[in-house]
């Protein structure tokens, strides 16, 4: 008996429309993959940027100190960065006259003849005493200390006084010890450290994260035309001045 072989006819090719749809899907898939890779790369790059690098102006635009300042200005909390700048300038000016650290960790050996306060970190009371640099006359030394007092008074006036438009957000636990140093005429720059660290944490937890996501956002806010206020509101504002809004950064 003769067996007839079945002929295997090839499957009909896909229509042109179906092939085009497959190509579009492939292109869209690879585009999404590339965008995801780019987003991950940007996120990874942002994680490498430390806030202190930006504050110290160690990075180029768009992550420079000025970029961050303009961003904070658009968020109505630039006083925080101004306070950090003022403290940094004071530390540089005071360092030659206060060469010894004020706070000493408890794990370090205590030196004989030193007076310490028992706190979380030991406080070397003798470090509060200014040291006259070699080659400096007593008159020049006293003048330098008076300049430091003026700088501290300006910081207090600009950022710590309740009636200041640039008053920073400090807890009473931080504010009271710092204000006491003004009454006791303690000029050591480390007295500013708790407040300084607190403001860095505030910026890092809120504004800095927004800044890293879009460091140039402030440019669009600055270039956007201001909405014209109704005449009734303008007349009311002229009749009664509204106090300036204080920092808009998140308060911890």
JSON list of C-alpha atoms in Angstrom, two decimals:
[
{"chain": "A", "resi": 1, "resn": "UNK", "atom": "CA", "xyz": [0.00, 0.00, 0.00]},
{"chain": "A", "resi": 2, "resn": "UNK", "atom": "CA", "xyz": [1.32, 3.38, -0.91]},
{"chain": "A", "resi": 3, "resn": "UNK", "atom": "CA", "xyz": [1.30, 6.03, 1.86]},
{"chain": "A", "resi": 4, "resn": "UNK", "atom": "CA", "xyz": [0.86, 9.53, 0.73]},
{"chain": "A", "resi": 5, "resn": "UNK", "atom": "CA", "xyz": [3.14, 12.05, 2.48]},
{"chain": "A", "resi": 6, "resn": "UNK", "atom": "CA", "xyz": [1.43, 15.01, 3.90]},
{"chain": "A", "resi": 7, "resn": "UNK", "atom": "CA", "xyz": [2.86, 18.25, 2.71]},
{"chain": "A", "resi": 8, "resn": "UNK", "atom": "CA", "xyz": [3.73, 20.70, 5.55]},
{"chain": "A", "resi": 9, "resn": "UNK", "atom": "CA", "xyz": [2.65, 24.05, 4.35]},
{"chain": "A", "resi": 10, "resn": "UNK", "atom": "CA", "xyz": [4.42, 26.92, 6.18]},
{"chain": "A", "resi": 11, "resn": "UNK", "atom": "CA", "xyz": [2.33, 29.08, 8.49]},
{"chain": "A", "resi": 12, "resn": "UNK", "atom": "CA", "xyz": [1.15, 32.21, 6.81]},
{"chain": "A", "resi": 13, "resn": "UNK", "atom": "CA", "xyz": [3.39, 35.18, 7.66]},
{"chain": "A", "resi": 14, "resn": "UNK", "atom": "CA", "xyz": [2.13, 37.81, 10.08]},
{"chain": "A", "resi": 15, "resn": "UNK", "atom": "CA", "xyz": [0.44, 40.68, 8.48]},
{"chain": "A", "resi": 16, "resn": "UNK", "atom": "CA", "xyz": [2.41, 43.87, 8.14]},
{"chain": "A", "resi": 17, "resn": "UNK", "atom": "CA", "xyz": [0.29, 45.65, 10.75]},
{"chain": "A", "resi": 18, "resn": "UNK", "atom": "CA", "xyz": [1.05, 43.00, 13.39]},
{"chain": "A", "resi": 19, "resn": "UNK", "atom": "CA", "xyz": [4.80, 43.17, 12.65]},
{"chain": "A", "resi": 20, "resn": "UNK", "atom": "CA", "xyz": [4.74, 46.96, 13.06]},
{"chain": "A", "resi": 21, "resn": "UNK", "atom": "CA", "xyz": [2.96, 46.64, 16.41]},
{"chain": "A", "resi": 22, "resn": "UNK", "atom": "CA", "xyz": [5.60, 44.18, 17.61]},
{"chain": "A", "resi": 23, "resn": "UNK", "atom": "CA", "xyz": [8.35, 46.58, 16.60]},
{"chain": "A", "resi": 24, "resn": "UNK", "atom": "CA", "xyz": [6.66, 49.45, 18.46]},
{"chain": "A", "resi": 25, "resn": "UNK", "atom": "CA", "xyz": [6.39, 47.31, 21.60]},
{"chain": "A", "resi": 26, "resn": "UNK", "atom": "CA", "xyz": [10.07, 46.37, 21.40]},
{"chain": "A", "resi": 27, "resn": "UNK", "atom": "CA", "xyz": [11.14, 50.01, 20.98]},
{"chain": "A", "resi": 28, "resn": "UNK", "atom": "CA", "xyz": [8.91, 51.10, 23.89]},
{"chain": "A", "resi": 29, "resn": "UNK", "atom": "CA", "xyz": [10.29, 48.32, 26.10]},
{"chain": "A", "resi": 30, "resn": "UNK", "atom": "CA", "xyz": [13.92, 49.31, 25.50]},
{"chain": "A", "resi": 31, "resn": "UNK", "atom": "CA", "xyz": [13.06, 53.00, 25.99]},
{"chain": "A", "resi": 32, "resn": "UNK", "atom": "CA", "xyz": [11.52, 52.22, 29.39]},
{"chain": "A", "resi": 33, "resn": "UNK", "atom": "CA", "xyz": [14.57, 50.14, 30.31]},
{"chain": "A", "resi": 34, "resn": "UNK", "atom": "CA", "xyz": [16.90, 52.99, 29.36]},
{"chain": "A", "resi": 35, "resn": "UNK", "atom": "CA", "xyz": [14.82, 55.52, 31.36]},
{"chain": "A", "resi": 36, "resn": "UNK", "atom": "CA", "xyz": [14.84, 53.20, 34.37]},
{"chain": "A", "resi": 37, "resn": "UNK", "atom": "CA", "xyz": [18.60, 52.78, 34.14]},
{"chain": "A", "resi": 38, "resn": "UNK", "atom": "CA", "xyz": [19.07, 56.54, 33.85]},
{"chain": "A", "resi": 39, "resn": "UNK", "atom": "CA", "xyz": [16.79, 57.16, 36.85]},
{"chain": "A", "resi": 40, "resn": "UNK", "atom": "CA", "xyz": [18.69, 54.62, 38.93]},
{"chain": "A", "resi": 41, "resn": "UNK", "atom": "CA", "xyz": [21.97, 56.22, 37.88]},
{"chain": "A", "resi": 42, "resn": "UNK", "atom": "CA", "xyz": [20.71, 59.68, 38.91]},
{"chain": "A", "resi": 43, "resn": "UNK", "atom": "CA", "xyz": [19.43, 58.32, 42.22]},
{"chain": "A", "resi": 44, "resn": "UNK", "atom": "CA", "xyz": [22.76, 56.63, 42.86]},
{"chain": "A", "resi": 45, "resn": "UNK", "atom": "CA", "xyz": [24.62, 59.84, 42.01]},
{"chain": "A", "resi": 46, "resn": "UNK", "atom": "CA", "xyz": [22.37, 61.86, 44.33]},
{"chain": "A", "resi": 47, "resn": "UNK", "atom": "CA", "xyz": [23.08, 59.50, 47.22]},
{"chain": "A", "resi": 48, "resn": "UNK", "atom": "CA", "xyz": [26.81, 60.20, 46.83]},
{"chain": "A", "resi": 49, "resn": "UNK", "atom": "CA", "xyz": [26.28, 63.94, 47.33]},
{"chain": "A", "resi": 50, "resn": "UNK", "atom": "CA", "xyz": [26.70, 64.92, 50.97]},
{"chain": "A", "resi": 51, "resn": "UNK", "atom": "CA", "xyz": [24.99, 68.01, 52.32]},
{"chain": "A", "resi": 52, "resn": "UNK", "atom": "CA", "xyz": [28.23, 69.29, 53.88]},
{"chain": "A", "resi": 53, "resn": "UNK", "atom": "CA", "xyz": [29.87, 69.23, 50.44]},
{"chain": "A", "resi": 54, "resn": "UNK", "atom": "CA", "xyz": [27.14, 71.55, 49.17]},
{"chain": "A", "resi": 55, "resn": "UNK", "atom": "CA", "xyz": [27.26, 73.79, 52.25]},
{"chain": "A", "resi": 56, "resn": "UNK", "atom": "CA", "xyz": [31.05, 74.13, 51.95]},
{"chain": "A", "resi": 57, "resn": "UNK", "atom": "CA", "xyz": [30.75, 74.87, 48.21]},
{"chain": "A", "resi": 58, "resn": "UNK", "atom": "CA", "xyz": [32.86, 71.87, 47.21]},
{"chain": "A", "resi": 59, "resn": "UNK", "atom": "CA", "xyz": [30.68, 70.88, 44.22]},
{"chain": "A", "resi": 60, "resn": "UNK", "atom": "CA", "xyz": [30.05, 72.53, 40.83]},
{"chain": "A", "resi": 61, "resn": "UNK", "atom": "CA", "xyz": [26.59, 73.58, 39.57]},
{"chain": "A", "resi": 62, "resn": "UNK", "atom": "CA", "xyz": [23.85, 72.46, 39.75]},
{"chain": "A", "resi": 63, "resn": "UNK", "atom": "CA", "xyz": [24.87, 71.32, 43.26]},
{"chain": "A", "resi": 64, "resn": "UNK", "atom": "CA", "xyz": [26.88, 74.37, 44.29]},
{"chain": "A", "resi": 65, "resn": "UNK", "atom": "CA", "xyz": [26.39, 76.38, 47.45]},
{"chain": "A", "resi": 66, "resn": "UNK", "atom": "CA", "xyz": [24.70, 79.17, 45.50]},
{"chain": "A", "resi": 67, "resn": "UNK", "atom": "CA", "xyz": [22.31, 76.71, 43.82]},
{"chain": "A", "resi": 68, "resn": "UNK", "atom": "CA", "xyz": [21.30, 75.34, 47.20]},
{"chain": "A", "resi": 69, "resn": "UNK", "atom": "CA", "xyz": [20.87, 78.85, 48.61]},
{"chain": "A", "resi": 70, "resn": "UNK", "atom": "CA", "xyz": [18.63, 79.90, 45.72]},
{"chain": "A", "resi": 71, "resn": "UNK", "atom": "CA", "xyz": [16.61, 76.70, 46.16]},
{"chain": "A", "resi": 72, "resn": "UNK", "atom": "CA", "xyz": [16.15, 77.40, 49.88]},
{"chain": "A", "resi": 73, "resn": "UNK", "atom": "CA", "xyz": [15.18, 80.97, 49.05]},
{"chain": "A", "resi": 74, "resn": "UNK", "atom": "CA", "xyz": [12.41, 79.66, 46.81]},
{"chain": "A", "resi": 75, "resn": "UNK", "atom": "CA", "xyz": [11.30, 77.44, 49.72]},
{"chain": "A", "resi": 76, "resn": "UNK", "atom": "CA", "xyz": [11.36, 80.40, 52.18]},
{"chain": "A", "resi": 77, "resn": "UNK", "atom": "CA", "xyz": [13.97, 78.87, 54.51]},
{"chain": "A", "resi": 78, "resn": "UNK", "atom": "CA", "xyz": [17.26, 80.41, 53.40]},
{"chain": "A", "resi": 79, "resn": "UNK", "atom": "CA", "xyz": [17.90, 81.64, 56.95]},
{"chain": "A", "resi": 80, "resn": "UNK", "atom": "CA", "xyz": [19.06, 78.13, 57.86]},
{"chain": "A", "resi": 81, "resn": "UNK", "atom": "CA", "xyz": [21.94, 78.23, 55.39]},
{"chain": "A", "resi": 82, "resn": "UNK", "atom": "CA", "xyz": [22.78, 81.82, 56.36]},
{"chain": "A", "resi": 83, "resn": "UNK", "atom": "CA", "xyz": [23.06, 80.72, 59.99]},
{"chain": "A", "resi": 84, "resn": "UNK", "atom": "CA", "xyz": [25.44, 77.91, 59.04]},
{"chain": "A", "resi": 85, "resn": "UNK", "atom": "CA", "xyz": [27.53, 80.37, 57.05]},
{"chain": "A", "resi": 86, "resn": "UNK", "atom": "CA", "xyz": [27.70, 82.82, 59.95]},
{"chain": "A", "resi": 87, "resn": "UNK", "atom": "CA", "xyz": [28.75, 80.09, 62.39]},
{"chain": "A", "resi": 88, "resn": "UNK", "atom": "CA", "xyz": [31.37, 78.84, 59.92]},
{"chain": "A", "resi": 89, "resn": "UNK", "atom": "CA", "xyz": [32.87, 82.32, 59.58]},
{"chain": "A", "resi": 90, "resn": "UNK", "atom": "CA", "xyz": [32.90, 82.71, 63.36]},
{"chain": "A", "resi": 91, "resn": "UNK", "atom": "CA", "xyz": [34.66, 79.37, 63.81]},
{"chain": "A", "resi": 92, "resn": "UNK", "atom": "CA", "xyz": [37.39, 80.39, 61.38]},
{"chain": "A", "resi": 93, "resn": "UNK", "atom": "CA", "xyz": [37.87, 83.72, 63.16]},
{"chain": "A", "resi": 94, "resn": "UNK", "atom": "CA", "xyz": [37.88, 82.18, 66.66]},
{"chain": "A", "resi": 95, "resn": "UNK", "atom": "CA", "xyz": [40.04, 79.12, 65.99]},
{"chain": "A", "resi": 96, "resn": "UNK", "atom": "CA", "xyz": [43.44, 80.87, 66.50]},
{"chain": "A", "resi": 97, "resn": "UNK", "atom": "CA", "xyz": [42.37, 81.94, 70.01]},
{"chain": "A", "resi": 98, "resn": "UNK", "atom": "CA", "xyz": [40.71, 78.66, 71.07]},
{"chain": "A", "resi": 99, "resn": "UNK", "atom": "CA", "xyz": [43.08, 75.90, 69.96]},
{"chain": "A", "resi": 100, "resn": "UNK", "atom": "CA", "xyz": [41.79, 73.28, 72.44]},
{"chain": "A", "resi": 101, "resn": "UNK", "atom": "CA", "xyz": [38.57, 71.32, 71.92]},
{"chain": "A", "resi": 102, "resn": "UNK", "atom": "CA", "xyz": [35.75, 72.06, 74.32]},
{"chain": "A", "resi": 103, "resn": "UNK", "atom": "CA", "xyz": [34.00, 68.69, 74.17]},
{"chain": "A", "resi": 104, "resn": "UNK", "atom": "CA", "xyz": [35.97, 65.53, 74.98]},
{"chain": "A", "resi": 105, "resn": "UNK", "atom": "CA", "xyz": [34.42, 62.11, 74.60]},
{"chain": "A", "resi": 106, "resn": "UNK", "atom": "CA", "xyz": [34.22, 60.06, 77.80]},
{"chain": "A", "resi": 107, "resn": "UNK", "atom": "CA", "xyz": [36.19, 57.22, 76.23]},
{"chain": "A", "resi": 108, "resn": "UNK", "atom": "CA", "xyz": [39.26, 59.44, 75.99]},
{"chain": "A", "resi": 109, "resn": "UNK", "atom": "CA", "xyz": [41.65, 59.62, 78.98]},
{"chain": "A", "resi": 110, "resn": "UNK", "atom": "CA", "xyz": [41.09, 62.57, 81.29]},
{"chain": "A", "resi": 111, "resn": "UNK", "atom": "CA", "xyz": [44.10, 64.81, 81.69]},
{"chain": "A", "resi": 112, "resn": "UNK", "atom": "CA", "xyz": [45.29, 65.66, 85.21]},
{"chain": "A", "resi": 113, "resn": "UNK", "atom": "CA", "xyz": [44.58, 69.17, 86.42]},
{"chain": "A", "resi": 114, "resn": "UNK", "atom": "CA", "xyz": [41.61, 69.64, 84.07]},
{"chain": "A", "resi": 115, "resn": "UNK", "atom": "CA", "xyz": [38.11, 70.51, 85.29]},
{"chain": "A", "resi": 116, "resn": "UNK", "atom": "CA", "xyz": [35.32, 68.60, 83.60]},
{"chain": "A", "resi": 117, "resn": "UNK", "atom": "CA", "xyz": [31.53, 68.78, 83.62]},
{"chain": "A", "resi": 118, "resn": "UNK", "atom": "CA", "xyz": [29.81, 65.39, 83.73]},
{"chain": "A", "resi": 119, "resn": "UNK", "atom": "CA", "xyz": [27.66, 65.30, 80.60]},
{"chain": "A", "resi": 120, "resn": "UNK", "atom": "CA", "xyz": [27.18, 63.04, 77.56]},
{"chain": "A", "resi": 121, "resn": "UNK", "atom": "CA", "xyz": [30.51, 64.40, 76.37]},
{"chain": "A", "resi": 122, "resn": "UNK", "atom": "CA", "xyz": [32.97, 65.84, 78.86]},
{"chain": "A", "resi": 123, "resn": "UNK", "atom": "CA", "xyz": [33.40, 69.61, 78.75]},
{"chain": "A", "resi": 124, "resn": "UNK", "atom": "CA", "xyz": [36.88, 70.96, 79.38]},
{"chain": "A", "resi": 125, "resn": "UNK", "atom": "CA", "xyz": [36.11, 74.19, 81.24]},
{"chain": "A", "resi": 126, "resn": "UNK", "atom": "CA", "xyz": [39.65, 75.50, 80.81]},
{"chain": "A", "resi": 127, "resn": "UNK", "atom": "CA", "xyz": [39.19, 75.39, 77.02]},
{"chain": "A", "resi": 128, "resn": "UNK", "atom": "CA", "xyz": [36.76, 78.31, 77.36]},
{"chain": "A", "resi": 129, "resn": "UNK", "atom": "CA", "xyz": [39.73, 80.55, 78.14]},
{"chain": "A", "resi": 130, "resn": "UNK", "atom": "CA", "xyz": [41.11, 82.28, 75.07]},
{"chain": "A", "resi": 131, "resn": "UNK", "atom": "CA", "xyz": [44.82, 81.79, 74.34]},
{"chain": "A", "resi": 132, "resn": "UNK", "atom": "CA", "xyz": [46.90, 84.72, 73.10]},
{"chain": "A", "resi": 133, "resn": "UNK", "atom": "CA", "xyz": [48.80, 83.67, 69.96]},
{"chain": "A", "resi": 134, "resn": "UNK", "atom": "CA", "xyz": [52.54, 84.11, 70.02]},
{"chain": "A", "resi": 135, "resn": "UNK", "atom": "CA", "xyz": [53.69, 87.45, 68.61]},
{"chain": "A", "resi": 136, "resn": "UNK", "atom": "CA", "xyz": [50.38, 89.18, 69.29]},
{"chain": "A", "resi": 137, "resn": "UNK", "atom": "CA", "xyz": [50.34, 92.14, 71.66]},
{"chain": "A", "resi": 138, "resn": "UNK", "atom": "CA", "xyz": [47.86, 92.26, 74.52]},
{"chain": "A", "resi": 139, "resn": "UNK", "atom": "CA", "xyz": [46.08, 95.20, 72.91]},
{"chain": "A", "resi": 140, "resn": "UNK", "atom": "CA", "xyz": [45.71, 93.31, 69.63]},
{"chain": "A", "resi": 141, "resn": "UNK", "atom": "CA", "xyz": [44.53, 90.24, 71.55]},
{"chain": "A", "resi": 142, "resn": "UNK", "atom": "CA", "xyz": [41.82, 92.22, 73.36]},
{"chain": "A", "resi": 143, "resn": "UNK", "atom": "CA", "xyz": [40.75, 93.83, 70.08]},
{"chain": "A", "resi": 144, "resn": "UNK", "atom": "CA", "xyz": [40.42, 90.40, 68.45]},
{"chain": "A", "resi": 145, "resn": "UNK", "atom": "CA", "xyz": [38.27, 89.11, 71.33]},
{"chain": "A", "resi": 146, "resn": "UNK", "atom": "CA", "xyz": [36.01, 92.15, 71.07]},
{"chain": "A", "resi": 147, "resn": "UNK", "atom": "CA", "xyz": [35.60, 91.45, 67.36]},
{"chain": "A", "resi": 148, "resn": "UNK", "atom": "CA", "xyz": [34.55, 87.90, 68.21]},
{"chain": "A", "resi": 149, "resn": "UNK", "atom": "CA", "xyz": [32.01, 89.28, 70.69]},
{"chain": "A", "resi": 150, "resn": "UNK", "atom": "CA", "xyz": [30.60, 91.51, 67.95]},
{"chain": "A", "resi": 151, "resn": "UNK", "atom": "CA", "xyz": [30.33, 88.55, 65.58]},
{"chain": "A", "resi": 152, "resn": "UNK", "atom": "CA", "xyz": [28.50, 86.47, 68.22]},
{"chain": "A", "resi": 153, "resn": "UNK", "atom": "CA", "xyz": [26.16, 89.37, 68.99]},
{"chain": "A", "resi": 154, "resn": "UNK", "atom": "CA", "xyz": [25.32, 89.67, 65.30]},
{"chain": "A", "resi": 155, "resn": "UNK", "atom": "CA", "xyz": [24.54, 85.96, 65.09]},
{"chain": "A", "resi": 156, "resn": "UNK", "atom": "CA", "xyz": [22.29, 86.30, 68.12]},
{"chain": "A", "resi": 157, "resn": "UNK", "atom": "CA", "xyz": [20.53, 89.32, 66.66]},
{"chain": "A", "resi": 158, "resn": "UNK", "atom": "CA", "xyz": [20.05, 87.81, 63.19]},
{"chain": "A", "resi": 159, "resn": "UNK", "atom": "CA", "xyz": [19.14, 84.20, 63.99]},
{"chain": "A", "resi": 160, "resn": "UNK", "atom": "CA", "xyz": [18.33, 83.71, 67.68]},
{"chain": "A", "resi": 161, "resn": "UNK", "atom": "CA", "xyz": [16.28, 86.74, 68.69]},
{"chain": "A", "resi": 162, "resn": "UNK", "atom": "CA", "xyz": [12.52, 86.06, 68.75]},
{"chain": "A", "resi": 163, "resn": "UNK", "atom": "CA", "xyz": [11.77, 89.26, 66.80]},
{"chain": "A", "resi": 164, "resn": "UNK", "atom": "CA", "xyz": [14.23, 88.48, 64.00]},
{"chain": "A", "resi": 165, "resn": "UNK", "atom": "CA", "xyz": [12.74, 87.70, 60.56]},
{"chain": "A", "resi": 166, "resn": "UNK", "atom": "CA", "xyz": [15.57, 85.16, 60.11]},
{"chain": "A", "resi": 167, "resn": "UNK", "atom": "CA", "xyz": [15.05, 83.38, 63.42]},
{"chain": "A", "resi": 168, "resn": "UNK", "atom": "CA", "xyz": [16.00, 79.70, 63.12]},
{"chain": "A", "resi": 169, "resn": "UNK", "atom": "CA", "xyz": [13.94, 76.87, 64.57]},
{"chain": "A", "resi": 170, "resn": "UNK", "atom": "CA", "xyz": [15.62, 75.58, 67.74]},
{"chain": "A", "resi": 171, "resn": "UNK", "atom": "CA", "xyz": [14.16, 73.54, 70.54]},
{"chain": "A", "resi": 172, "resn": "UNK", "atom": "CA", "xyz": [14.22, 75.08, 74.02]},
{"chain": "A", "resi": 173, "resn": "UNK", "atom": "CA", "xyz": [16.69, 72.35, 75.00]},
{"chain": "A", "resi": 174, "resn": "UNK", "atom": "CA", "xyz": [19.14, 73.72, 72.44]},
{"chain": "A", "resi": 175, "resn": "UNK", "atom": "CA", "xyz": [18.28, 77.40, 72.68]},
{"chain": "A", "resi": 176, "resn": "UNK", "atom": "CA", "xyz": [18.65, 77.95, 76.44]},
{"chain": "A", "resi": 177, "resn": "UNK", "atom": "CA", "xyz": [22.25, 76.64, 76.83]},
{"chain": "A", "resi": 178, "resn": "UNK", "atom": "CA", "xyz": [23.30, 78.61, 73.77]},
{"chain": "A", "resi": 179, "resn": "UNK", "atom": "CA", "xyz": [21.71, 81.82, 75.03]},
{"chain": "A", "resi": 180, "resn": "UNK", "atom": "CA", "xyz": [23.39, 81.27, 78.41]},
{"chain": "A", "resi": 181, "resn": "UNK", "atom": "CA", "xyz": [26.80, 81.39, 76.72]},
{"chain": "A", "resi": 182, "resn": "UNK", "atom": "CA", "xyz": [26.10, 85.01, 75.69]},
{"chain": "A", "resi": 183, "resn": "UNK", "atom": "CA", "xyz": [25.38, 86.03, 79.29]},
{"chain": "A", "resi": 184, "resn": "UNK", "atom": "CA", "xyz": [28.52, 84.23, 80.51]},
{"chain": "A", "resi": 185, "resn": "UNK", "atom": "CA", "xyz": [30.68, 85.69, 77.69]},
{"chain": "A", "resi": 186, "resn": "UNK", "atom": "CA", "xyz": [31.82, 82.25, 76.49]},
{"chain": "A", "resi": 187, "resn": "UNK", "atom": "CA", "xyz": [33.48, 82.73, 73.11]},
{"chain": "A", "resi": 188, "resn": "UNK", "atom": "CA", "xyz": [34.54, 79.18, 72.27]},
{"chain": "A", "resi": 189, "resn": "UNK", "atom": "CA", "xyz": [33.15, 78.34, 68.79]},
{"chain": "A", "resi": 190, "resn": "UNK", "atom": "CA", "xyz": [32.08, 74.84, 69.83]},
{"chain": "A", "resi": 191, "resn": "UNK", "atom": "CA", "xyz": [29.19, 76.32, 71.81]},
{"chain": "A", "resi": 192, "resn": "UNK", "atom": "CA", "xyz": [27.43, 76.71, 68.44]},
{"chain": "A", "resi": 193, "resn": "UNK", "atom": "CA", "xyz": [27.86, 73.04, 67.49]},
{"chain": "A", "resi": 194, "resn": "UNK", "atom": "CA", "xyz": [24.56, 71.62, 68.86]},
{"chain": "A", "resi": 195, "resn": "UNK", "atom": "CA", "xyz": [22.53, 74.31, 67.06]},
{"chain": "A", "resi": 196, "resn": "UNK", "atom": "CA", "xyz": [24.63, 73.93, 63.91]},
{"chain": "A", "resi": 197, "resn": "UNK", "atom": "CA", "xyz": [24.15, 70.15, 63.83]},
{"chain": "A", "resi": 198, "resn": "UNK", "atom": "CA", "xyz": [20.41, 70.55, 64.46]},
{"chain": "A", "resi": 199, "resn": "UNK", "atom": "CA", "xyz": [19.97, 72.89, 61.48]},
{"chain": "A", "resi": 200, "resn": "UNK", "atom": "CA", "xyz": [21.97, 70.53, 59.25]},
{"chain": "A", "resi": 201, "resn": "UNK", "atom": "CA", "xyz": [19.60, 67.70, 60.24]},
{"chain": "A", "resi": 202, "resn": "UNK", "atom": "CA", "xyz": [16.56, 69.87, 59.44]},
{"chain": "A", "resi": 203, "resn": "UNK", "atom": "CA", "xyz": [17.92, 70.72, 55.99]},
{"chain": "A", "resi": 204, "resn": "UNK", "atom": "CA", "xyz": [19.00, 67.16, 55.27]},
{"chain": "A", "resi": 205, "resn": "UNK", "atom": "CA", "xyz": [15.65, 65.61, 56.24]},
{"chain": "A", "resi": 206, "resn": "UNK", "atom": "CA", "xyz": [13.50, 67.83, 54.02]},
{"chain": "A", "resi": 207, "resn": "UNK", "atom": "CA", "xyz": [14.84, 70.61, 51.78]},
{"chain": "A", "resi": 208, "resn": "UNK", "atom": "CA", "xyz": [18.07, 68.86, 50.76]},
{"chain": "A", "resi": 209, "resn": "UNK", "atom": "CA", "xyz": [16.21, 65.78, 49.52]},
{"chain": "A", "resi": 210, "resn": "UNK", "atom": "CA", "xyz": [13.94, 68.00, 47.41]},
{"chain": "A", "resi": 211, "resn": "UNK", "atom": "CA", "xyz": [17.01, 69.85, 46.13]},
{"chain": "A", "resi": 212, "resn": "UNK", "atom": "CA", "xyz": [18.70, 66.63, 45.01]},
{"chain": "A", "resi": 213, "resn": "UNK", "atom": "CA", "xyz": [15.58, 65.51, 43.16]},
{"chain": "A", "resi": 214, "resn": "UNK", "atom": "CA", "xyz": [15.44, 68.75, 41.18]},
{"chain": "A", "resi": 215, "resn": "UNK", "atom": "CA", "xyz": [18.36, 71.12, 41.90]},
{"chain": "A", "resi": 216, "resn": "UNK", "atom": "CA", "xyz": [17.24, 73.58, 39.23]},
{"chain": "A", "resi": 217, "resn": "UNK", "atom": "CA", "xyz": [13.63, 73.85, 40.39]},
{"chain": "A", "resi": 218, "resn": "UNK", "atom": "CA", "xyz": [14.28, 77.28, 41.90]},
{"chain": "A", "resi": 219, "resn": "UNK", "atom": "CA", "xyz": [15.03, 78.70, 38.42]},
{"chain": "A", "resi": 220, "resn": "UNK", "atom": "CA", "xyz": [11.52, 77.98, 37.17]},
{"chain": "A", "resi": 221, "resn": "UNK", "atom": "CA", "xyz": [10.04, 79.48, 40.34]},
{"chain": "A", "resi": 222, "resn": "UNK", "atom": "CA", "xyz": [12.13, 82.64, 39.97]},
{"chain": "A", "resi": 223, "resn": "UNK", "atom": "CA", "xyz": [11.27, 83.06, 36.28]},
{"chain": "A", "resi": 224, "resn": "UNK", "atom": "CA", "xyz": [7.54, 82.45, 36.76]},
{"chain": "A", "resi": 225, "resn": "UNK", "atom": "CA", "xyz": [5.56, 85.73, 36.63]},
{"chain": "A", "resi": 226, "resn": "UNK", "atom": "CA", "xyz": [3.99, 86.67, 39.92]},
{"chain": "A", "resi": 227, "resn": "UNK", "atom": "CA", "xyz": [0.22, 86.51, 39.96]},
{"chain": "A", "resi": 228, "resn": "UNK", "atom": "CA", "xyz": [-1.39, 89.94, 40.21]},
{"chain": "A", "resi": 229, "resn": "UNK", "atom": "CA", "xyz": [-3.23, 90.42, 43.48]},
{"chain": "A", "resi": 230, "resn": "UNK", "atom": "CA", "xyz": [-6.77, 91.78, 43.52]},
{"chain": "A", "resi": 231, "resn": "UNK", "atom": "CA", "xyz": [-6.93, 95.51, 44.28]},
{"chain": "A", "resi": 232, "resn": "UNK", "atom": "CA", "xyz": [-8.82, 94.85, 47.50]},
{"chain": "A", "resi": 233, "resn": "UNK", "atom": "CA", "xyz": [-6.01, 92.64, 48.80]},
{"chain": "A", "resi": 234, "resn": "UNK", "atom": "CA", "xyz": [-3.36, 95.18, 47.78]},
{"chain": "A", "resi": 235, "resn": "UNK", "atom": "CA", "xyz": [-5.24, 97.95, 49.63]},
{"chain": "A", "resi": 236, "resn": "UNK", "atom": "CA", "xyz": [-5.52, 95.76, 52.71]},
{"chain": "A", "resi": 237, "resn": "UNK", "atom": "CA", "xyz": [-1.80, 94.91, 52.60]},
{"chain": "A", "resi": 238, "resn": "UNK", "atom": "CA", "xyz": [-0.92, 98.59, 52.34]},
{"chain": "A", "resi": 239, "resn": "UNK", "atom": "CA", "xyz": [-3.15, 99.44, 55.26]},
{"chain": "A", "resi": 240, "resn": "UNK", "atom": "CA", "xyz": [-1.75, 96.70, 57.48]},
{"chain": "A", "resi": 241, "resn": "UNK", "atom": "CA", "xyz": [1.69, 95.20, 56.86]},
{"chain": "A", "resi": 242, "resn": "UNK", "atom": "CA", "xyz": [1.83, 91.46, 57.28]},
{"chain": "A", "resi": 243, "resn": "UNK", "atom": "CA", "xyz": [4.92, 90.18, 59.12]},
{"chain": "A", "resi": 244, "resn": "UNK", "atom": "CA", "xyz": [7.40, 88.23, 57.01]},
{"chain": "A", "resi": 245, "resn": "UNK", "atom": "CA", "xyz": [6.86, 84.50, 56.97]},
{"chain": "A", "resi": 246, "resn": "UNK", "atom": "CA", "xyz": [9.57, 82.62, 58.78]},
{"chain": "A", "resi": 247, "resn": "UNK", "atom": "CA", "xyz": [11.39, 79.55, 57.52]},
{"chain": "A", "resi": 248, "resn": "UNK", "atom": "CA", "xyz": [9.32, 77.11, 55.53]},
{"chain": "A", "resi": 249, "resn": "UNK", "atom": "CA", "xyz": [11.62, 74.12, 56.04]},
{"chain": "A", "resi": 250, "resn": "UNK", "atom": "CA", "xyz": [10.35, 71.18, 58.01]},
{"chain": "A", "resi": 251, "resn": "UNK", "atom": "CA", "xyz": [10.69, 71.57, 61.78]},
{"chain": "A", "resi": 252, "resn": "UNK", "atom": "CA", "xyz": [11.91, 68.55, 63.71]}
]
